[in-house]
XYZ file of C-alpha atoms in Angstrom:
100
model
C 5.368 13.104 -17.400
C 7.310 12.065 -14.434
C 10.932 12.019 -13.532
C 11.531 8.871 -11.444
C 14.891 7.173 -10.481
C 15.764 4.332 -8.216
C 18.227 3.175 -5.775
C 18.480 -0.693 -5.487
C 20.449 -2.363 -2.834
C 21.899 -5.813 -2.464
C 24.238 -7.853 -0.394
C 27.293 -5.908 -1.554
C 25.943 -2.381 -1.356
C 23.646 0.032 -3.294
C 23.581 1.930 -6.635
C 21.558 4.741 -8.098
C 19.963 4.628 -11.585
C 19.380 7.513 -13.886
C 16.014 8.995 -14.537
C 13.514 6.350 -16.131
C 13.169 7.693 -19.687
C 13.329 6.248 -23.100
C 14.057 9.244 -25.303
C 11.590 9.649 -28.063
C 9.142 7.187 -26.475
C 6.060 7.950 -24.369
C 6.895 5.975 -21.166
C 4.582 5.034 -18.331
C 1.485 4.664 -20.541
C -1.438 2.502 -18.905
C -1.205 -1.053 -20.025
C 2.363 -0.774 -21.375
C 5.501 -2.783 -20.202
C 8.503 -0.301 -20.240
C 12.119 -1.331 -20.068
C 14.833 0.974 -18.971
C 18.558 0.072 -19.231
C 21.163 1.727 -17.221
C 24.843 0.881 -18.063
C 27.879 1.171 -15.778
C 25.880 0.497 -12.608
C 27.615 -0.862 -9.658
C 27.054 -4.505 -9.021
C 25.384 -5.106 -5.644
C 25.190 -8.888 -5.499
C 21.830 -10.426 -4.653
C 19.299 -7.733 -5.085
C 17.224 -7.119 -1.824
C 15.429 -3.866 -2.086
C 14.420 -1.019 -4.534
C 13.659 2.538 -3.440
C 11.882 4.661 -6.078
C 11.778 8.462 -5.873
C 9.716 10.986 -7.942
C 12.013 13.858 -8.762
C 9.954 16.141 -11.107
C 6.697 16.098 -13.127
C 3.114 16.206 -12.346
C 1.825 12.864 -13.485
C 0.868 10.059 -11.132
C 2.248 6.622 -12.024
C 1.431 3.217 -10.443
C 3.202 0.022 -11.551
C 2.197 -3.620 -10.992
C 5.565 -5.217 -10.932
C 9.102 -4.183 -11.550
C 11.971 -6.488 -12.477
C 15.512 -5.482 -11.682
C 18.321 -7.266 -13.481
C 21.890 -6.737 -12.563
C 24.444 -9.099 -14.256
C 22.979 -12.506 -13.623
C 21.062 -11.458 -10.602
C 17.339 -10.598 -10.943
C 14.464 -9.812 -8.593
C 10.861 -8.858 -9.158
C 9.112 -6.456 -6.779
C 5.368 -6.295 -6.777
C 3.347 -3.149 -5.822
C 0.794 -5.153 -3.719
C -0.599 -1.996 -2.017
C -1.271 -0.387 -5.434
C 0.733 2.688 -4.339
C 0.865 5.668 -6.792
C 4.006 7.595 -7.198
C 3.540 11.374 -7.468
C 4.903 14.590 -6.164
C 1.716 16.506 -6.855
C 0.047 17.463 -3.610
C -3.314 17.063 -5.262
C -2.721 13.280 -5.929
C -2.945 10.683 -3.324
C 0.501 9.374 -4.212
C 3.852 9.357 -2.499
C 7.103 10.697 -3.629
C 9.158 7.863 -2.137
C 8.436 4.052 -2.127
C 10.706 1.285 -0.811
C 10.037 -2.289 -1.559
C 11.939 -5.224 -0.108
């Protein structure tokens, strides 16, 4: 499994999520839609960018789209370049990905 978190930024600043993990669920399975909810996040206004970072784990993960919702603000990011996230040097992925 992979430990991934994100920082998303908007007009009023940036905020950091916790690790993407739904306890008791096998997250990041191919073809699944996963939802992660983080409470007490700082409101950043209109969402502009997201930066994803792999913290731990050896599995590679690639997403098609990711939607960030903060209050009544929402933005969908698309992984147009099909970038894999991984911190395993044997994978062809990256540890850090920023999308705007």
